[in-house]
Short mmCIF file of C-alpha atoms in Angstrom, two decimals:
data_model
loop_
_atom_site.label_atom_id
_atom_site.label_comp_id
_atom_site.label_asym_id
_atom_site.label_seq_id
_atom_site.Cartn_x
_atom_site.Cartn_y
_atom_site.Cartn_z
CA MET A 1 2.49 -31.19 6.14
CA SER A 2 5.86 -31.84 7.72
CA HIS A 3 8.26 -28.92 7.93
CA GLU A 4 11.31 -31.00 8.82
CA GLN A 5 14.28 -29.67 6.92
CA PRO A 6 17.50 -31.33 5.78
CA ASP A 7 20.78 -29.60 6.49
CA ARG A 8 21.05 -26.07 5.09
CA LEU A 9 21.36 -26.31 1.32
CA VAL A 10 23.99 -24.73 -0.84
CA LEU A 11 21.85 -22.84 -3.33
CA SER A 12 22.83 -23.01 -6.98
CA ALA A 13 21.22 -22.00 -10.24
CA ARG A 14 20.03 -24.78 -12.54
CA ASP A 15 20.46 -24.07 -16.26
CA VAL A 16 16.98 -25.22 -17.26
CA HIS A 17 15.32 -24.96 -20.67
CA PHE A 18 11.73 -25.54 -21.75
CA ASP A 19 10.32 -26.55 -25.13
CA TRP A 20 7.01 -24.75 -25.64
CA SER A 21 6.27 -26.16 -29.11
CA ARG A 22 3.56 -28.53 -27.82
CA THR A 23 2.06 -26.27 -25.14
CA PRO A 24 -1.42 -24.97 -26.06
CA LEU A 25 -2.58 -21.45 -25.30
CA HIS A 26 -5.04 -22.72 -22.68
CA TRP A 27 -2.66 -25.14 -21.01
CA VAL A 28 -5.27 -26.04 -18.38
CA PRO A 29 -7.79 -27.66 -20.77
CA GLY A 30 -11.12 -25.85 -20.86
CA GLU A 31 -10.01 -23.40 -18.15
CA PRO A 32 -8.92 -20.10 -19.71
CA PHE A 33 -9.46 -18.21 -16.45
CA ALA A 34 -7.24 -20.52 -14.38
CA THR A 35 -4.71 -20.62 -17.23
CA HIS A 36 -4.38 -16.86 -17.41
CA ILE A 37 -4.43 -16.10 -13.70
CA ILE A 38 -1.31 -18.28 -13.46
CA ASN A 39 0.07 -16.86 -16.73
CA VAL A 40 0.27 -13.43 -15.08
CA MET A 41 3.50 -14.71 -13.53
CA HIS A 42 5.15 -14.84 -16.96
CA LEU A 43 4.45 -11.13 -17.45
CA LEU A 44 5.17 -9.92 -13.93
CA LEU A 45 8.08 -12.03 -12.76
CA PRO A 46 10.87 -11.43 -15.30
CA GLU A 47 11.23 -7.73 -14.50
CA GLY A 48 10.52 -8.29 -10.81
CA GLU A 49 13.17 -10.96 -10.42
CA ARG A 50 15.73 -8.87 -12.30
CA TRP A 51 14.97 -6.14 -9.78
CA PHE A 52 15.49 -8.62 -6.92
CA VAL A 53 18.91 -9.46 -8.36
CA LYS A 54 19.90 -5.79 -8.61
CA VAL A 55 18.80 -4.99 -5.06
CA PHE A 56 20.59 -8.02 -3.60
CA GLN A 57 23.77 -7.23 -5.49
CA GLN A 58 23.70 -3.75 -3.96
CA ALA A 59 23.28 -5.33 -0.52
CA LEU A 60 26.30 -7.64 -0.78
CA PRO A 61 28.73 -5.11 0.79
CA LEU A 62 26.50 -4.96 3.90
CA ILE A 63 26.72 -8.70 4.60
CA ARG A 64 29.06 -9.60 7.45
CA ASP A 65 28.23 -13.32 7.62
CA ALA A 66 30.02 -15.64 5.14
CA GLU A 67 27.27 -18.27 5.10
CA LEU A 68 24.54 -15.68 4.44
CA ARG A 69 26.66 -14.15 1.69
CA GLU A 70 26.93 -17.57 0.02
CA GLN A 71 23.15 -18.02 0.29
CA VAL A 72 22.51 -14.58 -1.21
CA ILE A 73 24.81 -15.31 -4.15
CA GLY A 74 22.95 -18.59 -4.74
CA PHE A 75 19.61 -16.78 -4.50
CA VAL A 76 20.75 -14.22 -7.09
CA GLY A 77 21.74 -16.98 -9.49
CA GLN A 78 18.42 -18.79 -9.12
CA GLU A 79 16.36 -15.62 -9.53
CA ALA A 80 18.24 -14.67 -12.71
CA VAL A 81 17.37 -18.05 -14.25
CA HIS A 82 13.75 -17.71 -13.11
CA ALA A 83 13.51 -14.39 -14.94
CA GLU A 84 14.83 -15.86 -18.17
CA SER A 85 12.62 -18.96 -17.94
CA HIS A 86 9.44 -16.93 -17.49
CA GLN A 87 10.62 -14.64 -20.28
CA GLY A 88 10.59 -17.72 -22.51
CA ALA A 89 7.02 -18.51 -21.44
CA GLN A 90 6.12 -14.88 -22.16
CA GLU A 91 7.50 -15.27 -25.68
CA HIS A 92 5.38 -18.41 -26.05
CA LEU A 93 2.30 -16.32 -25.24
CA ARG A 94 3.37 -13.83 -27.88
CA ALA A 95 3.70 -16.64 -30.44
CA GLN A 96 0.15 -17.74 -29.51
CA GLY A 97 -1.24 -14.31 -30.42
CA ILE A 98 -1.15 -12.49 -27.06
CA ASP A 99 0.79 -9.22 -27.00
CA PRO A 100 2.14 -8.83 -23.43
CA ASP A 101 3.84 -5.47 -24.05
CA PRO A 102 1.15 -3.02 -22.80
CA TYR A 103 1.12 -4.68 -19.38
CA VAL A 104 4.85 -5.45 -19.27
CA ARG A 105 5.66 -1.78 -19.92
CA GLN A 106 3.65 -0.82 -16.83
CA VAL A 107 5.58 -3.37 -14.76
CA GLU A 108 8.91 -2.12 -16.11
CA TRP A 109 7.93 1.47 -15.28
CA MET A 110 7.06 0.53 -11.71
CA PHE A 111 10.35 -1.24 -11.03
CA ALA A 112 12.45 1.42 -12.76
CA ARG A 113 10.74 4.61 -11.61
CA ILE A 114 9.04 3.78 -8.31
CA LEU A 115 11.33 1.05 -6.97
CA GLY A 116 14.54 1.88 -8.83
CA ASP A 117 17.67 3.65 -7.60
CA ARG A 118 17.33 7.23 -6.34
CA ASP A 119 19.70 10.18 -6.26
CA LEU A 120 20.28 10.29 -2.49
CA ASP A 121 23.16 10.86 -0.12
CA ALA A 122 24.91 7.86 1.42
CA ARG A 123 22.54 7.67 4.40
CA GLY A 124 19.50 7.97 2.16
CA GLN A 125 20.84 5.31 -0.21
CA ARG A 126 21.24 2.84 2.63
CA ALA A 127 17.76 3.57 3.99
CA TRP A 128 16.22 3.09 0.54
CA LEU A 129 18.14 -0.16 0.08
CA VAL A 130 16.91 -1.48 3.42
CA GLU A 131 13.34 -0.51 2.53
CA ARG A 132 13.57 -2.45 -0.71
CA LEU A 133 15.07 -5.45 1.07
CA ALA A 134 11.96 -5.46 3.28
CA TYR A 135 9.78 -5.42 0.16
CA VAL A 136 11.67 -8.38 -1.29
CA ALA A 137 11.27 -10.31 1.97
CA ALA A 138 7.52 -9.68 1.83
CA VAL A 139 7.26 -10.75 -1.81
CA GLU A 140 9.32 -13.86 -1.13
CA HIS A 141 6.88 -14.85 1.61
CA VAL A 142 4.13 -14.84 -1.02
CA THR A 143 6.20 -16.67 -3.65
CA ALA A 144 7.21 -19.33 -1.11
CA PHE A 145 3.53 -19.92 -0.36
CA LEU A 146 2.77 -20.15 -4.09
CA GLY A 147 5.74 -22.44 -4.57
CA GLN A 148 4.52 -24.86 -1.93
CA TRP A 149 0.98 -24.62 -3.30
CA ILE A 150 2.03 -25.56 -6.84
CA LEU A 151 4.02 -28.53 -5.53
CA ASP A 152 0.85 -29.75 -3.80
CA ALA A 153 -1.63 -28.82 -6.58
CA ARG A 154 -2.82 -32.25 -7.72
CA GLY A 155 -5.93 -30.62 -9.20
CA LEU A 156 -3.82 -29.36 -12.10
CA ASP A 157 -2.67 -32.93 -12.81
CA ARG A 158 -6.25 -34.19 -12.68
CA ALA A 159 -7.30 -31.43 -15.10
CA GLY A 160 -4.69 -32.58 -17.64
CA ALA A 161 -2.53 -29.45 -17.43
CA ASP A 162 0.33 -29.24 -19.92
CA PRO A 163 3.34 -31.12 -18.48
CA THR A 164 5.93 -28.59 -19.71
CA MET A 165 4.13 -25.69 -18.06
CA LEU A 166 3.65 -27.71 -14.89
CA ASP A 167 7.35 -28.50 -14.81
CA LEU A 168 8.25 -24.82 -15.19
CA LEU A 169 5.89 -23.88 -12.37
CA ARG A 170 6.96 -26.70 -10.06
CA TRP A 171 10.68 -26.29 -10.75
CA HIS A 172 10.32 -22.58 -9.99
CA GLY A 173 8.09 -23.27 -7.00
CA ALA A 174 10.54 -25.81 -5.59
CA GLU A 175 13.39 -23.31 -5.81
CA GLU A 176 11.22 -20.67 -4.12
CA VAL A 177 10.69 -23.09 -1.24
CA GLU A 178 14.37 -24.04 -1.30
CA HIS A 179 15.54 -20.42 -0.89
CA ARG A 180 12.53 -19.08 1.04
CA SER A 181 14.57 -17.92 4.06
CA VAL A 182 17.26 -15.97 2.22
CA ALA A 183 15.46 -12.66 1.65
CA PHE A 184 14.13 -12.59 5.22
CA ASP A 185 17.54 -13.46 6.66
CA LEU A 186 19.22 -10.76 4.60
CA TYR A 187 16.67 -8.16 5.68
CA THR A 188 17.01 -9.03 9.36
CA HIS A 189 20.80 -9.08 9.00
CA VAL A 190 20.90 -5.44 7.90
CA ASP A 191 17.81 -4.14 9.72
CA SER A 192 15.81 -5.86 12.44
CA SER A 193 12.85 -3.45 12.49
CA TYR A 194 9.63 -5.39 13.04
CA LEU A 195 7.52 -2.36 12.13
CA ARG A 196 9.32 -1.94 8.80
CA ARG A 197 8.64 -5.59 8.03
CA LEU A 198 4.93 -5.12 8.77
CA ARG A 199 4.77 -1.95 6.68
CA ALA A 200 6.43 -3.74 3.79
CA MET A 201 3.72 -6.41 3.65
CA VAL A 202 0.96 -3.80 4.05
CA ILE A 203 2.35 -2.18 0.90
CA VAL A 204 3.34 -5.29 -1.01
CA GLY A 205 0.13 -7.28 -0.49
CA PRO A 206 -2.32 -4.81 -2.11
CA VAL A 207 0.16 -3.92 -4.87
CA LEU A 208 0.52 -7.59 -5.81
CA VAL A 209 -3.26 -8.00 -5.92
CA LEU A 210 -3.60 -4.90 -8.12
CA LEU A 211 -0.85 -6.04 -10.47
CA TRP A 212 -2.33 -9.54 -10.70
CA VAL A 213 -5.82 -8.24 -11.49
CA ARG A 214 -4.49 -5.87 -14.14
CA GLY A 215 -2.42 -8.65 -15.68
CA LEU A 216 -5.36 -11.05 -15.71
CA LYS A 217 -7.61 -8.47 -17.36
CA HIS A 218 -4.98 -7.82 -20.02
CA LEU A 219 -4.51 -11.52 -20.81
CA LEU A 220 -8.24 -12.20 -21.03
CA ARG A 221 -8.77 -9.21 -23.33
CA ALA A 222 -5.80 -10.11 -25.51
CA ASP A 223 -6.59 -13.83 -25.81
CA PRO A 224 -7.45 -14.38 -29.52
CA GLU A 225 -9.53 -17.46 -28.71
CA LEU A 226 -11.78 -15.60 -26.27
CA GLY A 227 -12.54 -12.53 -28.36
CA GLY A 228 -12.83 -10.36 -25.26
CA ARG A 229 -15.88 -12.30 -24.05
CA VAL A 230 -14.42 -13.50 -20.73
CA ARG A 231 -14.06 -11.04 -17.87
CA PRO A 232 -12.50 -11.74 -14.48
CA ARG A 233 -14.92 -12.27 -11.61
CA TRP A 234 -14.00 -12.80 -7.98
CA ARG A 235 -16.13 -15.94 -7.80
CA ASP A 236 -14.11 -17.52 -10.60
CA VAL A 237 -11.14 -17.73 -8.23
CA SER A 238 -13.30 -19.61 -5.71
CA ARG A 239 -14.51 -21.90 -8.49
CA GLY A 240 -10.93 -22.63 -9.56
CA ALA A 241 -9.90 -23.22 -5.96
CA ARG A 242 -12.68 -25.77 -5.44
CA LYS A 243 -11.29 -27.68 -8.42
CA GLY A 244 -7.76 -27.46 -7.03
CA LEU A 245 -6.60 -25.29 -9.94
CA LEU A 246 -5.90 -22.14 -7.89
CA PRO A 247 -5.18 -21.28 -4.27
CA SER A 248 -8.23 -20.11 -2.35
CA TYR A 249 -8.73 -16.67 -0.83
CA GLY A 250 -8.68 -18.26 2.61
CA GLN A 251 -5.38 -20.03 1.99
CA LEU A 252 -3.77 -16.82 0.74
CA LEU A 253 -5.07 -14.64 3.58
CA ARG A 254 -4.04 -17.13 6.25
CA LYS A 255 -0.56 -17.40 4.80
CA MET A 256 -0.18 -13.63 4.45
CA ALA A 257 -1.16 -13.26 8.11
CA THR A 258 1.71 -15.46 9.30
CA PHE A 259 4.18 -12.80 8.12
CA PHE A 260 2.84 -10.46 10.81
CA ARG A 261 3.82 -12.72 13.71
CA ARG A 262 6.76 -11.25 15.59
CA SER A 263 8.26 -14.76 15.87
CA TYR A 264 7.83 -15.49 12.15
CA HIS A 265 10.63 -17.10 10.17
CA PRO A 266 10.23 -18.62 6.67
CA SER A 267 11.72 -21.93 7.80
CA GLN A 268 8.44 -22.49 9.71
CA GLU A 269 6.59 -22.69 6.37
CA GLY A 270 6.78 -25.16 3.51
CA SER A 271 8.85 -28.31 3.06
CA THR A 272 12.45 -28.19 1.85
CA ALA A 273 12.46 -31.98 1.64
CA GLN A 274 9.49 -31.92 -0.77
CA ALA A 275 11.11 -29.18 -2.87
CA VAL A 276 14.40 -31.07 -3.13
CA ALA A 277 12.52 -34.26 -4.02
CA TYR A 278 10.75 -32.51 -6.89
CA LEU A 279 13.98 -30.98 -8.17
CA ALA A 280 15.47 -34.48 -8.28
CA THR A 281 12.70 -35.59 -10.66
CA SER A 282 11.93 -32.42 -12.63
CA PRO A 283 12.53 -33.11 -16.34
CA ALA A 284 14.06 -29.65 -16.88
CA ALA A 285 16.25 -29.83 -13.76
CA ARG A 286 17.44 -33.35 -14.61
CA ALA A 287 18.27 -32.30 -18.18
CA ALA A 288 20.26 -29.36 -16.80
CA GLU A 289 22.53 -31.81 -14.95
CA HIS A 290 23.67 -33.45 -18.20
#
């Protein structure tokens, strides 16, 4: 894949909307496991992206570079729309008979109590903000990988995946690729510690896996069409990956490892040109322009 990039983009939020009235519960036909492992995003991301926005807004006074400040403001706008769009998909799950609240409450607790603001002195507040910026940079490395993966995932098209859900995922994925450098650039702007960056991914990686597994278990148990009969198995991910419906373990591990290179920068990964091309054709993004 080519990583040639056009000139630096001016990031802006797109006021997208999605009509879920024709989207079935199992939007990958005959594949409830693949459907729900991707559906975890709708439960996890809204609160997570609202947290991103809050952390970045707190970091704005630390930014001394006008261009980076503009990029951060654009990032904040895009992440806010992502949160609302996945909230809409979450409500669609609720309308289909899945109650997301037990899992969502756990996610809300984590972001509010473990990752939320703390009563610290000025020095402690700055250190805690920098730590959280490192976490966001680590998460954004993962979401940029997933964004590029969904843009390339022709297996979902071959499987007859619902076009509205695919557009949500690819619009979001394209914007993740589009703004993939912002969180890393902001972190390195306020703190250049390589060891802190490594520690952030060592924490973030396992936590994301745990949250994803818990979310998948909840969705499979709550699915009214499955009656609790389907349980997650590690080999089901490999099966989905062989069909092109999910990223493989190998793809994910290799991509996570790139974050540990001292010379790493997000611009080395993914294709801005491909992301921009999708955004030019996305039904939701095109509708938002009119």
